[in-house]
Amino acid sequence: QRQLVESGGGLVQAGGSLRLSCKAQRMILSTFNGADFEWYRQVPGNEREMVARITSDRVTNYPDSVKGRFTISRDNAKRTVNLQMNSLKPEDTAVYYCHERARDYWGQGTQVTVTG
């Protein structure tokens, strides 16, 4: 049983929004609170690309490709990390993965498809 479970992917038109969620369903609360999380995406044939990072202190980091459009957040009480994606572009189409850095946990991925 996976440690991280993503949800919220789907099909959206360019300019639209999606919100992805990552539930750390088996992680005890104290561990979750001290963990750093990332969202990655991957297009077939390409390496995974980090698109957002949030530390235990809620410091966030984004690459230029998504800065100003994507927002990562965390709800420690719910052991959930979210990725709000706005102004989506066709080049955002990918499988999106949640990742916990210290233990190298990965979710199963959720497909995001943006039509132009």
PDB file of C-alpha atoms in Angstrom:
ATOM      1  CA  GLN A   1       0.000   0.000   0.000  1.00  0.00           C
ATOM      2  CA  ARG A   2       1.453   3.315  -1.113  1.00  0.00           C
ATOM      3  CA  GLN A   3       2.454   5.983   1.351  1.00  0.00           C
ATOM      4  CA  LEU A   4       1.289   8.779  -0.951  1.00  0.00           C
ATOM      5  CA  VAL A   5      -1.918   8.861  -2.990  1.00  0.00           C
ATOM      6  CA  GLU A   6      -2.590  11.608  -5.531  1.00  0.00           C
ATOM      7  CA  SER A   7      -5.961  12.743  -6.811  1.00  0.00           C
ATOM      8  CA  GLY A   8      -7.449  15.600  -8.802  1.00  0.00           C
ATOM      9  CA  GLY A   9      -6.039  15.139 -12.278  1.00  0.00           C
ATOM     10  CA  GLY A  10      -8.162  15.360 -15.374  1.00  0.00           C
ATOM     11  CA  LEU A  11      -8.847  17.048 -18.674  1.00  0.00           C
ATOM     12  CA  VAL A  12      -9.009  20.836 -18.873  1.00  0.00           C
ATOM     13  CA  GLN A  13      -8.892  23.484 -21.575  1.00  0.00           C
ATOM     14  CA  ALA A  14      -5.972  25.867 -21.857  1.00  0.00           C
ATOM     15  CA  GLY A  15      -6.364  28.732 -19.410  1.00  0.00           C
ATOM     16  CA  GLY A  16      -8.264  26.568 -16.962  1.00  0.00           C
ATOM     17  CA  SER A  17      -7.385  25.351 -13.494  1.00  0.00           C
ATOM     18  CA  LEU A  18      -6.954  22.085 -11.640  1.00  0.00           C
ATOM     19  CA  ARG A  19      -6.174  21.270  -8.034  1.00  0.00           C
ATOM     20  CA  LEU A  20      -4.153  18.179  -7.225  1.00  0.00           C
ATOM     21  CA  SER A  21      -4.030  16.615  -3.785  1.00  0.00           C
ATOM     22  CA  CYS A  22      -1.566  14.205  -2.218  1.00  0.00           C
ATOM     23  CA  LYS A  23      -2.615  12.307   0.867  1.00  0.00           C
ATOM     24  CA  ALA A  24       0.071  10.779   3.074  1.00  0.00           C
ATOM     25  CA  GLN A  25      -2.321   8.105   4.214  1.00  0.00           C
ATOM     26  CA  ARG A  26       0.095   5.999   6.237  1.00  0.00           C
ATOM     27  CA  MET A  27       2.347   8.695   7.623  1.00  0.00           C
ATOM     28  CA  ILE A  28       2.004   9.555  11.282  1.00  0.00           C
ATOM     29  CA  LEU A  29       1.271  13.193  11.923  1.00  0.00           C
ATOM     30  CA  SER A  30       4.589  14.100  13.531  1.00  0.00           C
ATOM     31  CA  THR A  31       6.479  12.623  10.602  1.00  0.00           C
ATOM     32  CA  PHE A  32       4.302  14.471   8.119  1.00  0.00           C
ATOM     33  CA  ASN A  33       4.764  17.764   9.918  1.00  0.00           C
ATOM     34  CA  GLY A  34       8.545  17.470   9.656  1.00  0.00           C
ATOM     35  CA  ALA A  35       8.641  16.341   6.046  1.00  0.00           C
ATOM     36  CA  ASP A  36       9.379  18.255   2.855  1.00  0.00           C
ATOM     37  CA  PHE A  37       7.236  17.474  -0.185  1.00  0.00           C
ATOM     38  CA  GLU A  38       7.487  18.044  -3.907  1.00  0.00           C
ATOM     39  CA  TRP A  39       5.350  17.726  -6.985  1.00  0.00           C
ATOM     40  CA  TYR A  40       7.001  16.380 -10.118  1.00  0.00           C
ATOM     41  CA  ARG A  41       5.663  15.836 -13.599  1.00  0.00           C
ATOM     42  CA  GLN A  42       6.725  13.547 -16.386  1.00  0.00           C
ATOM     43  CA  VAL A  43       6.009  13.362 -20.082  1.00  0.00           C
ATOM     44  CA  PRO A  44       6.697   9.979 -21.745  1.00  0.00           C
ATOM     45  CA  GLY A  45      10.281   9.856 -22.943  1.00  0.00           C
ATOM     46  CA  ASN A  46      11.399  12.708 -20.669  1.00  0.00           C
ATOM     47  CA  GLU A  47      12.856  12.835 -17.183  1.00  0.00           C
ATOM     48  CA  ARG A  48      10.690  13.842 -14.252  1.00  0.00           C
ATOM     49  CA  GLU A  49      10.661  17.590 -13.685  1.00  0.00           C
ATOM     50  CA  MET A  50      10.161  19.170 -10.271  1.00  0.00           C
ATOM     51  CA  VAL A  51       7.382  21.768 -10.435  1.00  0.00           C
ATOM     52  CA  ALA A  52       6.892  22.695  -6.780  1.00  0.00           C
ATOM     53  CA  ARG A  53       8.466  22.146  -3.379  1.00  0.00           C
ATOM     54  CA  ILE A  54       7.277  22.920   0.131  1.00  0.00           C
ATOM     55  CA  THR A  55       9.334  22.464   3.257  1.00  0.00           C
ATOM     56  CA  SER A  56       8.170  21.652   6.753  1.00  0.00           C
ATOM     57  CA  ASP A  57       8.444  25.387   7.447  1.00  0.00           C
ATOM     58  CA  ARG A  58       6.181  26.096   4.424  1.00  0.00           C
ATOM     59  CA  VAL A  59       8.988  27.593   2.352  1.00  0.00           C
ATOM     60  CA  THR A  60       8.064  27.089  -1.291  1.00  0.00           C
ATOM     61  CA  ASN A  61      10.079  26.863  -4.491  1.00  0.00           C
ATOM     62  CA  TYR A  62       9.068  26.721  -8.168  1.00  0.00           C
ATOM     63  CA  PRO A  63      10.859  26.569 -11.494  1.00  0.00           C
ATOM     64  CA  ASP A  64      10.357  29.460 -13.880  1.00  0.00           C
ATOM     65  CA  SER A  65       8.123  27.316 -16.107  1.00  0.00           C
ATOM     66  CA  VAL A  66       5.304  27.348 -13.521  1.00  0.00           C
ATOM     67  CA  LYS A  67       6.132  30.304 -11.264  1.00  0.00           C
ATOM     68  CA  GLY A  68       3.124  32.556 -10.817  1.00  0.00           C
ATOM     69  CA  ARG A  69       0.724  29.877 -12.083  1.00  0.00           C
ATOM     70  CA  PHE A  70       1.203  26.973  -9.655  1.00  0.00           C
ATOM     71  CA  THR A  71       0.875  27.135  -5.876  1.00  0.00           C
ATOM     72  CA  ILE A  72       1.831  24.364  -3.480  1.00  0.00           C
ATOM     73  CA  SER A  73       0.343  24.218   0.002  1.00  0.00           C
ATOM     74  CA  ARG A  74       0.033  21.794   2.862  1.00  0.00           C
ATOM     75  CA  ASP A  75      -2.639  20.956   5.404  1.00  0.00           C
ATOM     76  CA  ASN A  76      -0.811  19.210   8.205  1.00  0.00           C
ATOM     77  CA  ALA A  77      -3.960  18.269  10.094  1.00  0.00           C
ATOM     78  CA  LYS A  78      -5.199  16.382   7.028  1.00  0.00           C
ATOM     79  CA  ARG A  79      -1.717  15.123   6.086  1.00  0.00           C
ATOM     80  CA  THR A  80      -2.297  16.507   2.619  1.00  0.00           C
ATOM     81  CA  VAL A  81      -0.198  18.463   0.139  1.00  0.00           C
ATOM     82  CA  ASN A  82      -2.012  20.357  -2.604  1.00  0.00           C
ATOM     83  CA  LEU A  83      -1.002  21.814  -5.941  1.00  0.00           C
ATOM     84  CA  GLN A  84      -3.219  24.548  -7.345  1.00  0.00           C
ATOM     85  CA  MET A  85      -2.567  24.950 -11.058  1.00  0.00           C
ATOM     86  CA  ASN A  86      -3.944  28.010 -12.827  1.00  0.00           C
ATOM     87  CA  SER A  87      -3.610  29.381 -16.361  1.00  0.00           C
ATOM     88  CA  LEU A  88      -2.820  25.895 -17.594  1.00  0.00           C
ATOM     89  CA  LYS A  89      -1.083  25.439 -20.914  1.00  0.00           C
ATOM     90  CA  PRO A  90      -0.943  22.443 -23.249  1.00  0.00           C
ATOM     91  CA  GLU A  91       2.720  22.019 -22.309  1.00  0.00           C
ATOM     92  CA  ASP A  92       1.623  21.335 -18.715  1.00  0.00           C
ATOM     93  CA  THR A  93       0.205  18.026 -19.918  1.00  0.00           C
ATOM     94  CA  ALA A  94       1.955  15.245 -17.988  1.00  0.00           C
ATOM     95  CA  VAL A  95       1.599  12.694 -15.249  1.00  0.00           C
ATOM     96  CA  TYR A  96       2.009  14.493 -11.929  1.00  0.00           C
ATOM     97  CA  TYR A  97       3.628  12.784  -8.950  1.00  0.00           C
ATOM     98  CA  CYS A  98       3.841  13.624  -5.281  1.00  0.00           C
ATOM     99  CA  HIS A  99       7.206  12.988  -3.597  1.00  0.00           C
ATOM    100  CA  GLU A 100       8.383  12.995   0.006  1.00  0.00           C
ATOM    101  CA  ARG A 101      12.059  13.888   0.018  1.00  0.00           C
ATOM    102  CA  ALA A 102      13.611  12.312   3.089  1.00  0.00           C
ATOM    103  CA  ARG A 103      12.189   8.840   2.585  1.00  0.00           C
ATOM    104  CA  ASP A 104      11.900   9.039  -1.205  1.00  0.00           C
ATOM    105  CA  TYR A 105       8.225   8.112  -1.212  1.00  0.00           C
ATOM    106  CA  TRP A 106       6.366   8.490  -4.509  1.00  0.00           C
ATOM    107  CA  GLY A 107       2.703   8.422  -5.318  1.00  0.00           C
ATOM    108  CA  GLN A 108       1.201   6.514  -8.214  1.00  0.00           C
ATOM    109  CA  GLY A 109       0.777   9.623 -10.353  1.00  0.00           C
ATOM    110  CA  THR A 110      -2.253  11.434 -11.729  1.00  0.00           C
ATOM    111  CA  GLN A 111      -2.738  12.429 -15.371  1.00  0.00           C
ATOM    112  CA  VAL A 112      -3.235  16.080 -16.269  1.00  0.00           C
ATOM    113  CA  THR A 113      -4.204  16.827 -19.859  1.00  0.00           C
ATOM    114  CA  VAL A 114      -4.546  20.388 -21.120  1.00  0.00           C
ATOM    115  CA  THR A 115      -6.167  20.850 -24.511  1.00  0.00           C
ATOM    116  CA  GLY A 116      -5.405  23.860 -26.617  1.00  0.00           C
TER     117      GLY A 116
END
